[in-house]
Structure formats: structure tokens, C-alpha cells
Short mmCIF file of C-alpha atoms in Angstrom, two decimals:
data_model
loop_
_atom_site.label_atom_id
_atom_site.label_comp_id
_atom_site.label_asym_id
_atom_site.label_seq_id
_atom_site.Cartn_x
_atom_site.Cartn_y
_atom_site.Cartn_z
CA UNK X 19 16.32 -9.80 -50.94
CA UNK X 20 15.63 -6.62 -49.02
CA UNK X 21 16.83 -5.94 -45.50
CA UNK X 22 14.70 -3.82 -43.23
CA UNK X 23 16.18 -2.27 -40.12
CA UNK X 24 13.36 -1.37 -37.81
CA UNK X 25 13.59 0.96 -34.89
CA UNK X 26 10.55 1.54 -32.77
CA UNK X 27 10.65 4.69 -30.67
CA UNK X 28 8.45 4.69 -27.59
CA UNK X 29 6.46 7.22 -25.68
CA UNK X 30 4.71 6.60 -22.40
CA UNK X 31 1.61 8.06 -20.86
CA UNK X 32 1.72 8.98 -17.19
CA UNK X 33 -1.43 8.44 -15.20
CA UNK X 34 -2.00 8.76 -11.50
CA UNK X 35 -4.81 7.42 -9.37
CA UNK X 36 -7.80 9.62 -8.61
CA UNK X 37 -7.11 9.48 -4.87
CA UNK X 38 -4.15 10.76 -2.89
CA UNK X 39 -1.02 8.68 -2.34
CA UNK X 40 2.31 9.47 -0.75
CA UNK X 41 3.95 9.24 -4.18
CA UNK X 42 2.45 9.53 -7.64
CA UNK X 43 3.07 6.54 -9.85
CA UNK X 44 5.32 7.29 -12.80
CA UNK X 45 6.72 5.48 -15.82
CA UNK X 46 9.72 6.25 -17.99
CA UNK X 47 11.12 4.45 -21.01
CA UNK X 48 14.63 3.05 -20.50
CA UNK X 49 14.94 0.88 -23.65
CA UNK X 50 13.13 1.10 -26.99
CA UNK X 51 11.27 -1.80 -28.57
CA UNK X 52 13.21 -2.89 -31.66
CA UNK X 53 12.27 -5.61 -34.15
CA UNK X 54 15.79 -5.65 -35.59
CA UNK X 55 16.95 -6.46 -39.11
CA UNK X 56 15.13 -8.95 -41.30
CA UNK X 57 14.37 -9.82 -44.91
CA UNK X 58 10.70 -9.34 -45.74
CA UNK X 59 10.54 -12.09 -48.38
CA UNK X 60 6.94 -13.12 -49.00
CA UNK X 61 5.79 -11.43 -45.78
CA UNK X 62 4.81 -12.67 -42.35
CA UNK X 63 5.65 -11.34 -38.91
CA UNK X 64 8.42 -10.60 -36.43
CA UNK X 65 7.72 -11.03 -32.72
CA UNK X 66 9.74 -9.74 -29.77
CA UNK X 67 8.73 -11.47 -26.52
CA UNK X 68 8.95 -9.99 -23.03
CA UNK X 69 12.17 -11.96 -22.52
CA UNK X 70 13.66 -10.20 -25.55
CA UNK X 71 13.58 -13.30 -27.76
CA UNK X 72 12.92 -12.53 -31.42
CA UNK X 73 11.13 -14.89 -33.82
CA UNK X 74 9.75 -14.76 -37.36
CA UNK X 75 6.89 -16.45 -39.19
CA UNK X 76 5.82 -16.80 -42.79
CA UNK X 77 8.41 -15.77 -45.37
CA UNK X 78 10.27 -13.37 -43.08
CA UNK X 79 13.94 -14.22 -42.43
CA UNK X 80 15.73 -12.75 -39.41
CA UNK X 81 19.23 -11.30 -39.91
CA UNK X 82 21.40 -12.51 -37.03
CA UNK X 83 23.51 -9.36 -36.87
CA UNK X 84 20.45 -7.16 -36.37
CA UNK X 85 18.84 -8.44 -33.19
CA UNK X 86 15.79 -6.84 -31.66
CA UNK X 87 15.11 -5.68 -28.12
CA UNK X 88 12.21 -5.75 -25.69
CA UNK X 89 10.97 -2.33 -24.53
CA UNK X 90 11.78 -1.59 -20.90
CA UNK X 91 10.16 0.93 -18.61
CA UNK X 92 10.95 2.01 -15.06
CA UNK X 93 7.79 2.20 -12.94
CA UNK X 94 8.10 4.04 -9.61
CA UNK X 95 5.70 4.98 -6.82
CA UNK X 96 4.63 3.89 -3.33
CA UNK X 97 6.61 0.88 -2.05
CA UNK X 98 4.84 -2.52 -2.05
CA UNK X 99 1.77 -1.29 -3.94
CA UNK X 100 0.14 -2.83 -6.99
CA UNK X 101 -0.60 -1.13 -10.27
CA UNK X 102 -2.50 -1.96 -13.46
CA UNK X 103 -0.88 -1.93 -16.91
CA UNK X 104 -2.74 -0.84 -20.06
CA UNK X 105 -1.16 -1.62 -23.44
CA UNK X 106 -2.24 -0.51 -26.92
CA UNK X 107 -5.15 -2.30 -28.57
CA UNK X 108 -4.68 -4.22 -31.82
CA UNK X 109 -5.06 -2.41 -35.14
CA UNK X 110 -4.07 0.97 -33.68
CA UNK X 111 -0.27 1.25 -33.92
CA UNK X 112 1.77 1.45 -37.14
CA UNK X 113 5.40 2.20 -37.84
CA UNK X 114 6.40 4.08 -40.98
CA UNK X 115 9.25 5.36 -43.14
CA UNK X 116 9.28 8.26 -45.56
CA UNK X 117 7.34 7.54 -48.73
CA UNK X 118 4.36 6.11 -46.91
CA UNK X 119 5.44 2.51 -46.31
CA UNK X 120 4.06 1.22 -43.03
CA UNK X 121 3.63 -1.94 -40.95
CA UNK X 122 1.09 -2.72 -38.22
CA UNK X 123 2.21 -3.54 -34.68
CA UNK X 124 -0.19 -5.74 -32.68
CA UNK X 125 -0.41 -8.31 -29.90
CA UNK X 126 1.36 -6.20 -27.28
CA UNK X 127 2.40 -8.21 -24.20
CA UNK X 128 4.03 -7.15 -20.94
CA UNK X 129 5.83 -8.60 -17.97
CA UNK X 130 4.32 -8.23 -15.47
CA UNK X 131 1.23 -8.98 -17.56
CA UNK X 132 -1.67 -6.87 -16.31
CA UNK X 133 -0.80 -6.08 -12.68
CA UNK X 134 2.60 -5.26 -11.23
CA UNK X 135 3.82 -4.80 -7.67
CA UNK X 136 6.38 -2.18 -6.77
CA UNK X 137 9.21 -3.46 -4.57
CA UNK X 138 10.14 -2.17 -1.10
CA UNK X 139 12.00 0.70 -2.77
CA UNK X 140 8.93 1.64 -4.84
CA UNK X 141 10.26 0.45 -8.23
CA UNK X 142 9.77 -2.25 -10.84
CA UNK X 143 10.92 -2.83 -14.43
CA UNK X 144 8.09 -3.34 -16.91
CA UNK X 145 8.96 -5.13 -20.18
CA UNK X 146 6.84 -4.84 -23.33
CA UNK X 147 7.00 -6.91 -26.52
CA UNK X 148 4.79 -7.05 -29.63
CA UNK X 149 4.32 -8.55 -33.08
CA UNK X 150 5.10 -6.68 -36.30
CA UNK X 151 3.14 -7.59 -39.46
CA UNK X 152 5.48 -7.54 -42.47
CA UNK X 153 4.11 -7.26 -46.00
CA UNK X 154 5.49 -9.17 -48.99
CA UNK X 155 8.51 -7.29 -50.37
CA UNK X 156 8.13 -4.65 -47.64
CA UNK X 157 10.19 -1.54 -48.48
CA UNK X 158 13.59 -1.48 -46.78
CA UNK X 159 14.36 1.30 -44.32
CA UNK X 160 14.39 2.53 -40.75
CA UNK X 161 10.80 2.41 -39.57
CA UNK X 162 9.70 4.22 -36.42
CA UNK X 163 6.57 4.97 -34.45
CA UNK X 164 5.24 5.51 -30.96
CA UNK X 165 2.88 3.85 -28.56
CA UNK X 166 1.64 4.57 -25.06
CA UNK X 167 1.78 2.42 -21.95
CA UNK X 168 -0.36 3.51 -19.02
CA UNK X 169 0.09 2.52 -15.37
CA UNK X 170 -2.27 3.39 -12.52
CA UNK X 171 -2.45 2.29 -8.90
CA UNK X 172 -4.97 -0.49 -8.22
#
């Protein structure tokens, strides 16, 4: 049985609305998305939900001591305003290790889902989860990759 420790490093895109506001909207990553340790077995998937819960399907077995984590971002801007969230499309993001082994990351989800509202202090935490596709007998190692999250005022 092979154990794969997966770390998923994040980058964020900063976008601002085309019209003037008192404060530009900004986003910064405060916690990386991590799928944690697992045994690839006959392959399947590992999902991290927006609550941080981790689950596996197919022949993938989760290792309890290697929990995952939901990605967290700090979104700031004008108090009490709404913003739109854009997540990566399916079949675009992969994570890799040296030697060319890779896995696809799809089905990105966020909380808030597609529109957030900044609080009276002009802040909100955005959480992002996704599903990792694991191949049969996937090579063990520390996988990493990046993806962009975009926020713009509505």
C-alpha cells in the first residue's frame, strides 16, 4: 500500500470592479487546500468540502493521521457590499510531483457559493473545497499545484 501526502498550494487572482468604489476588493489566502494522506489503492477520489470534511470514494483509503483542510481566503472591501466568486473550471487544474506524476483537481465549491456579502467591517472568509481524482497505484509523494479564485464587486 502506498501513502500519498498531498499539499495543495494556492494562489489567488485579485480583480476589482470597472467602476470606482471607496475601497478596492481584495482577496488573500489564509489557509491552503490540503487533501491529506491517503492510500491510492485501486484509485478513486478524495473530496474536501467547504466545512473541511474529507471523504474518499472508490478504492482510496483515507489515513486518519493525515487530515485535509479546506482552503480559506480573506475577502475585504466596502462594508455591506456583495461580490461574485469565480472558481476554476473542471479539467484545468492538476497537482504534480517530480517525475511527472499528476492528479486532476475538479468540482471546486465555495462558501459562500457564488455571491458573498462583506460584513459591516468590510470582510468575509471565503472557503473553497474540491475533489481530487486519484489513479490506481498513484505514485506516493508530496503533490502541489496552484489555482486562482477571483472576486469582483457585483
